[in-house]
Structure formats: structure tokens, C-alpha cells
Amino acid sequence: MSELVQPLEWDQEEGGGWHVLVRCPECFRLSRLRLTAQQARKFRGTMEEAAHSLESTADMLDLQVFRETYIGFVQALRDGLVWPMDF
């Protein structure tokens, strides 16, 4: 099983611990983890950091695609390849 897991379900125990159903993103095997409250907080923090990193990367890629599209459009205007009737 991969070290990367995707949490699917979180169920809190009476004592403050958690049962977490996770899936391996490589083989799709399901496993159930039992975490203490402290482990659950650390796991959640790690997931939040990863989500923030993914969002930052997606924003950077989105901006890069916008810039490339903008540059191509401006060049097409300069080269006379775009006309008012194109819209």
C-alpha cells in the first residue's frame, strides 16, 4: 500500500479517537485506521497543507495558461489574424 492515502470516511469514537476509512490511490485498496485525537489532528493538518499546495500549483498553472493565451491573442492581433467579424 502507498504512503499516500485518501480519507473517505471519518467516524469519531466516544473516547475522542477516530476510525478513518482510507483508500490507496495506486491500488484502490481500502483500509480502516484507528487514530488518536492527536494523530487525527496531525493527519488533518497534513491534508490541509497538501490541499494548499495543490491549490497554489493550480493557481500558478491557471495564470501560466492565461499568459500564454493572452500573448498568442495579442500576437494574432498584431499579425492581423483576428478581425471584428471573428467575434
CSV table of C-alpha atoms in Angstrom, one decimal:
chain,number,residue,atom,x,y,z
A,1,MET,CA,0.0,0.0,0.0
A,2,SER,CA,1.2,3.5,-0.8
A,3,GLU,CA,2.1,6.1,1.8
A,4,LEU,CA,-0.4,8.3,0.1
A,5,VAL,CA,-4.0,7.7,1.2
A,6,GLN,CA,-7.3,9.3,0.5
A,7,PRO,CA,-9.6,9.5,3.5
A,8,LEU,CA,-13.2,8.6,2.6
A,9,GLU,CA,-15.0,8.4,6.0
A,10,TRP,CA,-14.3,9.8,9.5
A,11,ASP,CA,-16.1,8.4,12.5
A,12,GLN,CA,-15.4,9.7,15.9
A,13,GLU,CA,-15.2,7.4,18.9
A,14,GLU,CA,-16.6,8.2,22.3
A,15,GLY,CA,-13.1,8.5,23.8
A,16,GLY,CA,-12.1,11.1,21.3
A,17,GLY,CA,-10.3,8.8,18.8
A,18,TRP,CA,-11.2,8.4,15.2
A,19,HIS,CA,-11.9,5.5,12.8
A,20,VAL,CA,-10.9,6.6,9.3
A,21,LEU,CA,-11.6,4.7,6.1
A,22,VAL,CA,-8.8,5.4,3.6
A,23,ARG,CA,-8.2,4.3,0.1
A,24,CYS,CA,-4.8,3.8,-1.6
A,25,PRO,CA,-4.7,6.0,-4.8
A,26,GLU,CA,-2.4,3.4,-6.5
A,27,CYS,CA,-4.2,0.1,-5.9
A,28,PHE,CA,-7.5,1.4,-4.6
A,29,ARG,CA,-7.3,-0.9,-1.6
A,30,LEU,CA,-9.5,0.2,1.4
A,31,SER,CA,-8.2,0.2,4.9
A,32,ARG,CA,-9.6,1.3,8.2
A,33,LEU,CA,-7.3,3.2,10.6
A,34,ARG,CA,-7.8,3.9,14.2
A,35,LEU,CA,-6.3,7.3,15.2
A,36,THR,CA,-6.0,9.0,18.5
A,37,ALA,CA,-7.2,12.6,18.6
A,38,GLN,CA,-3.6,13.9,18.3
A,39,GLN,CA,-2.9,11.7,15.3
A,40,ALA,CA,-6.2,12.8,13.7
A,41,ARG,CA,-5.2,16.5,14.1
A,42,LYS,CA,-1.8,15.8,12.6
A,43,PHE,CA,-3.3,13.8,9.7
A,44,ARG,CA,-5.8,16.6,9.1
A,45,GLY,CA,-3.1,19.2,9.2
A,46,THR,CA,-1.0,17.3,6.7
A,47,MET,CA,-4.1,17.0,4.4
A,48,GLU,CA,-4.7,20.8,4.7
A,49,GLU,CA,-1.1,21.5,3.8
A,50,ALA,CA,-1.3,19.2,0.8
A,51,ALA,CA,-4.6,20.9,-0.3
A,52,HIS,CA,-3.0,24.3,0.0
A,53,SER,CA,0.0,23.1,-2.1
A,54,LEU,CA,-2.4,21.8,-4.8
A,55,GLU,CA,-4.4,25.0,-4.9
A,56,SER,CA,-1.2,27.1,-5.2
A,57,THR,CA,0.0,24.9,-8.1
A,58,ALA,CA,-3.4,25.0,-9.8
A,59,ASP,CA,-3.4,28.8,-9.5
A,60,MET,CA,0.1,29.1,-10.9
A,61,LEU,CA,-0.8,26.8,-13.9
A,62,ASP,CA,-4.0,28.7,-14.5
A,63,LEU,CA,-2.1,32.0,-14.6
A,64,GLN,CA,0.5,30.4,-16.9
A,65,VAL,CA,-2.2,29.3,-19.3
A,66,PHE,CA,-3.8,32.7,-19.2
A,67,ARG,CA,-0.5,34.4,-20.0
A,68,GLU,CA,0.2,32.1,-22.9
A,69,THR,CA,-3.3,32.6,-24.3
A,70,TYR,CA,-3.0,36.4,-23.9
A,71,ILE,CA,0.3,36.5,-25.6
A,72,GLY,CA,-1.0,34.4,-28.5
A,73,PHE,CA,-4.1,36.6,-28.9
A,74,VAL,CA,-2.0,39.8,-28.8
A,75,GLN,CA,0.3,38.4,-31.4
A,76,ALA,CA,-2.7,37.4,-33.6
A,77,LEU,CA,-4.0,40.9,-33.4
A,78,ARG,CA,-0.6,42.4,-34.3
A,79,ASP,CA,-0.4,40.0,-37.3
A,80,GLY,CA,-3.8,40.9,-38.5
A,81,LEU,CA,-5.2,37.4,-38.0
A,82,VAL,CA,-8.1,38.5,-35.8
A,83,TRP,CA,-10.9,40.6,-37.1
A,84,PRO,CA,-14.1,42.1,-35.6
A,85,MET,CA,-16.2,39.6,-37.5
A,86,ASP,CA,-14.4,36.8,-35.7
A,87,PHE,CA,-16.5,37.6,-32.6
